């Protein structure tokens, strides 16, 4: 895995915030590449993970860092249009502290090194940014440093035979495919996914 300890999550967090701002209320029930999540659920998940990984960076362990992400399908919080960009900004700021990347912390109820928690946070922003863009028909160009870190993290996880893909079975993608497509495939998604058409 590449060194992520100097990575600024800010650019990728801002990209995700812009994508969220581009979601109209009429699209909140639309499907996403995450089978259990509609767009509103995905936005709720992003809000929750931003808080959880912000607190993981701060070593502020408690309810936000102890809850497994698959406990329930996330709901969209009231005031999410203001809350989501705020907590994404707080997430990025928390990981600018070098201490966030050291020692042990917790996220999703799992104790893990700060460096790994930071890598997971980056990966969540990159892959769920793609999910949101695909589900809502928006262009997506992730921050390149974040994309490289996400790909390296997912590749290392996929090579761990005991864990397999982080999000699901790896989808084979050609070695010469764009880096984003390769990361998406490693995350268990089909890079060519498009929303299903209505009958």
PDB file of C-alpha atoms in Angstrom:
ATOM      1  CA  UNK A   1       0.000   0.000   0.000  1.00  0.00           C
ATOM      2  CA  UNK A   2       1.261   3.465  -0.816  1.00  0.00           C
ATOM      3  CA  UNK A   3       1.985   5.987   1.909  1.00  0.00           C
ATOM      4  CA  UNK A   4      -1.193   7.946   2.570  1.00  0.00           C
ATOM      5  CA  UNK A   5      -0.045   9.782   5.679  1.00  0.00           C
ATOM      6  CA  UNK A   6       0.531  13.040   3.815  1.00  0.00           C
ATOM      7  CA  UNK A   7      -2.623  12.805   1.729  1.00  0.00           C
ATOM      8  CA  UNK A   8      -5.021  15.747   1.940  1.00  0.00           C
ATOM      9  CA  UNK A   9      -8.595  14.453   1.891  1.00  0.00           C
ATOM     10  CA  UNK A  10      -9.882  17.979   1.233  1.00  0.00           C
ATOM     11  CA  UNK A  11      -9.955  17.924  -2.583  1.00  0.00           C
ATOM     12  CA  UNK A  12     -11.846  14.627  -2.738  1.00  0.00           C
ATOM     13  CA  UNK A  13     -14.212  15.680   0.060  1.00  0.00           C
ATOM     14  CA  UNK A  14     -15.005  18.843  -1.908  1.00  0.00           C
ATOM     15  CA  UNK A  15     -15.718  16.788  -5.035  1.00  0.00           C
ATOM     16  CA  UNK A  16     -18.174  14.621  -3.102  1.00  0.00           C
ATOM     17  CA  UNK A  17     -19.806  17.728  -1.627  1.00  0.00           C
ATOM     18  CA  UNK A  18     -20.264  19.182  -5.124  1.00  0.00           C
ATOM     19  CA  UNK A  19     -21.810  15.950  -6.354  1.00  0.00           C
ATOM     20  CA  UNK A  20     -24.219  15.945  -3.417  1.00  0.00           C
ATOM     21  CA  UNK A  21     -25.175  19.542  -4.145  1.00  0.00           C
ATOM     22  CA  UNK A  22     -26.048  18.472  -7.692  1.00  0.00           C
ATOM     23  CA  UNK A  23     -28.641  15.932  -6.514  1.00  0.00           C
ATOM     24  CA  UNK A  24     -32.209  17.112  -6.913  1.00  0.00           C
ATOM     25  CA  UNK A  25     -34.885  16.040  -4.457  1.00  0.00           C
ATOM     26  CA  UNK A  26     -36.535  14.072  -7.260  1.00  0.00           C
ATOM     27  CA  UNK A  27     -33.532  11.733  -7.480  1.00  0.00           C
ATOM     28  CA  UNK A  28     -33.349  10.680  -3.833  1.00  0.00           C
ATOM     29  CA  UNK A  29     -35.280   7.441  -4.467  1.00  0.00           C
ATOM     30  CA  UNK A  30     -33.238   6.483  -7.555  1.00  0.00           C
ATOM     31  CA  UNK A  31     -31.133   3.284  -7.502  1.00  0.00           C
ATOM     32  CA  UNK A  32     -27.366   3.320  -7.046  1.00  0.00           C
ATOM     33  CA  UNK A  33     -24.578   0.793  -7.714  1.00  0.00           C
ATOM     34  CA  UNK A  34     -25.013  -0.217  -4.038  1.00  0.00           C
ATOM     35  CA  UNK A  35     -27.987  -2.623  -4.314  1.00  0.00           C
ATOM     36  CA  UNK A  36     -29.403  -1.852  -0.854  1.00  0.00           C
ATOM     37  CA  UNK A  37     -29.090   1.908  -1.212  1.00  0.00           C
ATOM     38  CA  UNK A  38     -31.168   4.469  -3.031  1.00  0.00           C
ATOM     39  CA  UNK A  39     -29.528   7.850  -3.615  1.00  0.00           C
ATOM     40  CA  UNK A  40     -30.931   9.173  -0.332  1.00  0.00           C
ATOM     41  CA  UNK A  41     -29.509   6.201   1.582  1.00  0.00           C
ATOM     42  CA  UNK A  42     -26.118   6.729  -0.071  1.00  0.00           C
ATOM     43  CA  UNK A  43     -26.113  10.385   0.951  1.00  0.00           C
ATOM     44  CA  UNK A  44     -27.058   9.331   4.486  1.00  0.00           C
ATOM     45  CA  UNK A  45     -24.196   6.825   4.463  1.00  0.00           C
ATOM     46  CA  UNK A  46     -21.761   9.516   3.331  1.00  0.00           C
ATOM     47  CA  UNK A  47     -22.912  11.805   6.134  1.00  0.00           C
ATOM     48  CA  UNK A  48     -22.510   9.033   8.694  1.00  0.00           C
ATOM     49  CA  UNK A  49     -19.097   7.894   7.505  1.00  0.00           C
ATOM     50  CA  UNK A  50     -17.828  11.477   7.415  1.00  0.00           C
ATOM     51  CA  UNK A  51     -18.695  11.852  11.101  1.00  0.00           C
ATOM     52  CA  UNK A  52     -17.328   8.402  12.003  1.00  0.00           C
ATOM     53  CA  UNK A  53     -13.992   8.890  10.277  1.00  0.00           C
ATOM     54  CA  UNK A  54     -13.718  12.476  11.524  1.00  0.00           C
ATOM     55  CA  UNK A  55     -14.031  11.154  15.048  1.00  0.00           C
ATOM     56  CA  UNK A  56     -11.674   8.255  14.278  1.00  0.00           C
ATOM     57  CA  UNK A  57      -9.046  10.786  13.179  1.00  0.00           C
ATOM     58  CA  UNK A  58      -9.549  12.750  16.389  1.00  0.00           C
ATOM     59  CA  UNK A  59      -9.420   9.503  18.441  1.00  0.00           C
ATOM     60  CA  UNK A  60     -12.797  10.593  19.793  1.00  0.00           C
ATOM     61  CA  UNK A  61     -14.105   7.060  20.212  1.00  0.00           C
ATOM     62  CA  UNK A  62     -17.722   6.417  21.076  1.00  0.00           C
ATOM     63  CA  UNK A  63     -21.087   5.788  19.419  1.00  0.00           C
ATOM     64  CA  UNK A  64     -20.065   7.306  16.079  1.00  0.00           C
ATOM     65  CA  UNK A  65     -17.031   5.031  15.760  1.00  0.00           C
ATOM     66  CA  UNK A  66     -18.517   1.911  17.357  1.00  0.00           C
ATOM     67  CA  UNK A  67     -21.441   1.275  15.011  1.00  0.00           C
ATOM     68  CA  UNK A  68     -20.866  -1.197  12.185  1.00  0.00           C
ATOM     69  CA  UNK A  69     -21.792   0.290   8.791  1.00  0.00           C
ATOM     70  CA  UNK A  70     -24.112  -2.589   7.909  1.00  0.00           C
ATOM     71  CA  UNK A  71     -26.204  -2.323  11.070  1.00  0.00           C
ATOM     72  CA  UNK A  72     -29.066  -0.695   9.158  1.00  0.00           C
ATOM     73  CA  UNK A  73     -29.726   1.002   5.851  1.00  0.00           C
ATOM     74  CA  UNK A  74     -28.872   4.643   6.527  1.00  0.00           C
ATOM     75  CA  UNK A  75     -31.569   7.266   6.336  1.00  0.00           C
ATOM     76  CA  UNK A  76     -31.098  10.772   5.044  1.00  0.00           C
ATOM     77  CA  UNK A  77     -30.777  13.226   7.939  1.00  0.00           C
ATOM     78  CA  UNK A  78     -32.901  16.347   8.038  1.00  0.00           C
ATOM     79  CA  UNK A  79     -30.922  19.331   6.855  1.00  0.00           C
ATOM     80  CA  UNK A  80     -28.509  17.100   4.937  1.00  0.00           C
ATOM     81  CA  UNK A  81     -27.812  19.759   2.314  1.00  0.00           C
ATOM     82  CA  UNK A  82     -26.131  21.866   4.987  1.00  0.00           C
ATOM     83  CA  UNK A  83     -24.860  19.022   7.180  1.00  0.00           C
ATOM     84  CA  UNK A  84     -23.119  16.889   4.559  1.00  0.00           C
ATOM     85  CA  UNK A  85     -20.701  19.535   3.223  1.00  0.00           C
ATOM     86  CA  UNK A  86     -19.991  20.632   6.796  1.00  0.00           C
ATOM     87  CA  UNK A  87     -19.068  17.171   8.059  1.00  0.00           C
ATOM     88  CA  UNK A  88     -17.078  16.417   4.899  1.00  0.00           C
ATOM     89  CA  UNK A  89     -15.041  19.540   5.588  1.00  0.00           C
ATOM     90  CA  UNK A  90     -14.546  18.501   9.210  1.00  0.00           C
ATOM     91  CA  UNK A  91     -13.455  15.046   8.049  1.00  0.00           C
ATOM     92  CA  UNK A  92     -10.799  16.511   5.767  1.00  0.00           C
ATOM     93  CA  UNK A  93      -9.568  18.907   8.440  1.00  0.00           C
ATOM     94  CA  UNK A  94      -9.296  16.138  11.049  1.00  0.00           C
ATOM     95  CA  UNK A  95      -7.034  14.072   8.778  1.00  0.00           C
ATOM     96  CA  UNK A  96      -4.718  17.027   8.209  1.00  0.00           C
ATOM     97  CA  UNK A  97      -3.414  16.436  11.738  1.00  0.00           C
ATOM     98  CA  UNK A  98      -0.398  14.089  11.463  1.00  0.00           C
ATOM     99  CA  UNK A  99      -1.440  12.490  14.756  1.00  0.00           C
ATOM    100  CA  UNK A 100      -4.567  11.153  13.061  1.00  0.00           C
ATOM    101  CA  UNK A 101      -2.423   8.750  11.042  1.00  0.00           C
ATOM    102  CA  UNK A 102      -0.562   7.330  14.046  1.00  0.00           C
ATOM    103  CA  UNK A 103      -1.480   4.985  16.868  1.00  0.00           C
ATOM    104  CA  UNK A 104      -4.703   3.018  17.048  1.00  0.00           C
ATOM    105  CA  UNK A 105      -8.257   4.198  16.509  1.00  0.00           C
ATOM    106  CA  UNK A 106     -11.667   2.709  15.726  1.00  0.00           C
ATOM    107  CA  UNK A 107     -14.159   2.927  12.886  1.00  0.00           C
ATOM    108  CA  UNK A 108     -17.228   0.823  12.207  1.00  0.00           C
ATOM    109  CA  UNK A 109     -16.686  -0.936  15.510  1.00  0.00           C
ATOM    110  CA  UNK A 110     -13.274  -2.202  14.395  1.00  0.00           C
ATOM    111  CA  UNK A 111     -10.005  -1.255  16.075  1.00  0.00           C
ATOM    112  CA  UNK A 112      -7.353  -0.472  13.483  1.00  0.00           C
ATOM    113  CA  UNK A 113      -4.210   1.610  12.980  1.00  0.00           C
ATOM    114  CA  UNK A 114      -4.749   5.267  12.195  1.00  0.00           C
ATOM    115  CA  UNK A 115      -2.996   4.879   8.853  1.00  0.00           C
ATOM    116  CA  UNK A 116      -5.424   2.153   7.781  1.00  0.00           C
ATOM    117  CA  UNK A 117      -8.436   4.137   8.998  1.00  0.00           C
ATOM    118  CA  UNK A 118      -7.266   7.079   6.898  1.00  0.00           C
ATOM    119  CA  UNK A 119      -6.882   4.839   3.852  1.00  0.00           C
ATOM    120  CA  UNK A 120     -10.399   3.494   4.362  1.00  0.00           C
ATOM    121  CA  UNK A 121     -11.767   7.045   4.621  1.00  0.00           C
ATOM    122  CA  UNK A 122     -10.095   7.999   1.344  1.00  0.00           C
ATOM    123  CA  UNK A 123     -11.420   4.893  -0.355  1.00  0.00           C
ATOM    124  CA  UNK A 124     -14.958   5.529   0.889  1.00  0.00           C
ATOM    125  CA  UNK A 125     -14.904   9.032  -0.556  1.00  0.00           C
ATOM    126  CA  UNK A 126     -13.543   7.905  -3.922  1.00  0.00           C
ATOM    127  CA  UNK A 127     -15.793   4.890  -4.465  1.00  0.00           C
ATOM    128  CA  UNK A 128     -18.975   6.378  -3.057  1.00  0.00           C
ATOM    129  CA  UNK A 129     -18.286   9.515  -5.074  1.00  0.00           C
ATOM    130  CA  UNK A 130     -18.374   7.292  -8.149  1.00  0.00           C
ATOM    131  CA  UNK A 131     -21.576   5.638  -6.888  1.00  0.00           C
ATOM    132  CA  UNK A 132     -23.258   8.996  -6.446  1.00  0.00           C
ATOM    133  CA  UNK A 133     -22.120  10.342  -9.798  1.00  0.00           C
ATOM    134  CA  UNK A 134     -23.253   7.237 -11.667  1.00  0.00           C
ATOM    135  CA  UNK A 135     -26.619   7.139  -9.916  1.00  0.00           C
ATOM    136  CA  UNK A 136     -27.383  10.788 -10.659  1.00  0.00           C
ATOM    137  CA  UNK A 137     -25.854  11.181 -14.114  1.00  0.00           C
ATOM    138  CA  UNK A 138     -23.075  13.552 -13.086  1.00  0.00           C
ATOM    139  CA  UNK A 139     -19.539  13.697 -14.437  1.00  0.00           C
ATOM    140  CA  UNK A 140     -16.911  12.363 -12.073  1.00  0.00           C
ATOM    141  CA  UNK A 141     -13.206  13.107 -11.977  1.00  0.00           C
ATOM    142  CA  UNK A 142     -11.852  12.129  -8.552  1.00  0.00           C
ATOM    143  CA  UNK A 143      -8.820  13.768  -7.008  1.00  0.00           C
ATOM    144  CA  UNK A 144      -5.923  11.866  -8.541  1.00  0.00           C
ATOM    145  CA  UNK A 145      -3.943  11.471  -5.316  1.00  0.00           C
ATOM    146  CA  UNK A 146      -7.026  10.103  -3.563  1.00  0.00           C
ATOM    147  CA  UNK A 147      -7.741   7.777  -6.491  1.00  0.00           C
ATOM    148  CA  UNK A 148      -4.213   6.357  -6.420  1.00  0.00           C
ATOM    149  CA  UNK A 149      -4.491   5.782  -2.665  1.00  0.00           C
ATOM    150  CA  UNK A 150      -7.905   4.140  -3.058  1.00  0.00           C
ATOM    151  CA  UNK A 151      -6.664   1.821  -5.789  1.00  0.00           C
ATOM    152  CA  UNK A 152      -3.602   0.816  -3.762  1.00  0.00           C
ATOM    153  CA  UNK A 153      -5.754   0.119  -0.704  1.00  0.00           C
ATOM    154  CA  UNK A 154      -8.278  -1.956  -2.662  1.00  0.00           C
ATOM    155  CA  UNK A 155      -5.556  -3.862  -4.489  1.00  0.00           C
ATOM    156  CA  UNK A 156      -3.856  -4.783  -1.214  1.00  0.00           C
ATOM    157  CA  UNK A 157      -7.203  -5.886   0.243  1.00  0.00           C
ATOM    158  CA  UNK A 158      -8.048  -7.983  -2.821  1.00  0.00           C
ATOM    159  CA  UNK A 159      -4.684  -9.732  -2.593  1.00  0.00           C
ATOM    160  CA  UNK A 160      -5.470 -10.717   1.005  1.00  0.00           C
ATOM    161  CA  UNK A 161      -7.031 -14.101   0.342  1.00  0.00           C
ATOM    162  CA  UNK A 162      -8.795 -14.156   3.704  1.00  0.00           C
ATOM    163  CA  UNK A 163     -10.640 -10.894   3.098  1.00  0.00           C
ATOM    164  CA  UNK A 164     -11.421 -10.747  -0.611  1.00  0.00           C
ATOM    165  CA  UNK A 165     -12.924  -7.538  -1.927  1.00  0.00           C
ATOM    166  CA  UNK A 166     -13.782  -4.880   0.603  1.00  0.00           C
ATOM    167  CA  UNK A 167     -17.269  -4.262  -0.777  1.00  0.00           C
ATOM    168  CA  UNK A 168     -17.896  -7.532  -2.588  1.00  0.00           C
ATOM    169  CA  UNK A 169     -16.390  -9.989  -5.053  1.00  0.00           C
ATOM    170  CA  UNK A 170     -13.855  -8.291  -7.304  1.00  0.00           C
ATOM    171  CA  UNK A 171     -15.131  -7.556 -10.827  1.00  0.00           C
ATOM    172  CA  UNK A 172     -12.391  -8.344 -13.373  1.00  0.00           C
ATOM    173  CA  UNK A 173     -11.229  -5.259 -15.276  1.00  0.00           C
ATOM    174  CA  UNK A 174      -8.501  -5.165 -17.962  1.00  0.00           C
ATOM    175  CA  UNK A 175      -5.052  -4.186 -16.717  1.00  0.00           C
ATOM    176  CA  UNK A 176      -4.937  -1.330 -19.222  1.00  0.00           C
ATOM    177  CA  UNK A 177      -8.298   0.116 -18.157  1.00  0.00           C
ATOM    178  CA  UNK A 178      -8.361   3.601 -16.580  1.00  0.00           C
ATOM    179  CA  UNK A 179      -7.293   3.622 -12.944  1.00  0.00           C
ATOM    180  CA  UNK A 180     -10.782   4.617 -11.788  1.00  0.00           C
ATOM    181  CA  UNK A 181     -12.314   1.625 -13.572  1.00  0.00           C
ATOM    182  CA  UNK A 182      -9.742  -0.676 -11.971  1.00  0.00           C
ATOM    183  CA  UNK A 183     -10.501   0.728  -8.517  1.00  0.00           C
ATOM    184  CA  UNK A 184     -14.235   0.398  -9.101  1.00  0.00           C
ATOM    185  CA  UNK A 185     -13.786  -3.236 -10.169  1.00  0.00           C
ATOM    186  CA  UNK A 186     -11.687  -3.981  -7.095  1.00  0.00           C
ATOM    187  CA  UNK A 187     -14.498  -2.545  -4.974  1.00  0.00           C
ATOM    188  CA  UNK A 188     -16.904  -5.146  -6.372  1.00  0.00           C
ATOM    189  CA  UNK A 189     -18.678  -2.875  -8.831  1.00  0.00           C
ATOM    190  CA  UNK A 190     -19.151  -3.062 -12.571  1.00  0.00           C
ATOM    191  CA  UNK A 191     -17.416   0.011 -14.063  1.00  0.00           C
ATOM    192  CA  UNK A 192     -20.032   0.219 -16.815  1.00  0.00           C
ATOM    193  CA  UNK A 193     -22.963   0.332 -14.378  1.00  0.00           C
ATOM    194  CA  UNK A 194     -25.843   2.566 -15.384  1.00  0.00           C
ATOM    195  CA  UNK A 195     -29.221   3.006 -13.684  1.00  0.00           C
ATOM    196  CA  UNK A 196     -31.775   0.418 -14.792  1.00  0.00           C
ATOM    197  CA  UNK A 197     -34.294   1.718 -17.263  1.00  0.00           C
ATOM    198  CA  UNK A 198     -37.966   1.783 -16.370  1.00  0.00           C
ATOM    199  CA  UNK A 199     -40.157  -0.738 -18.233  1.00  0.00           C
TER     200      UNK A 199
END
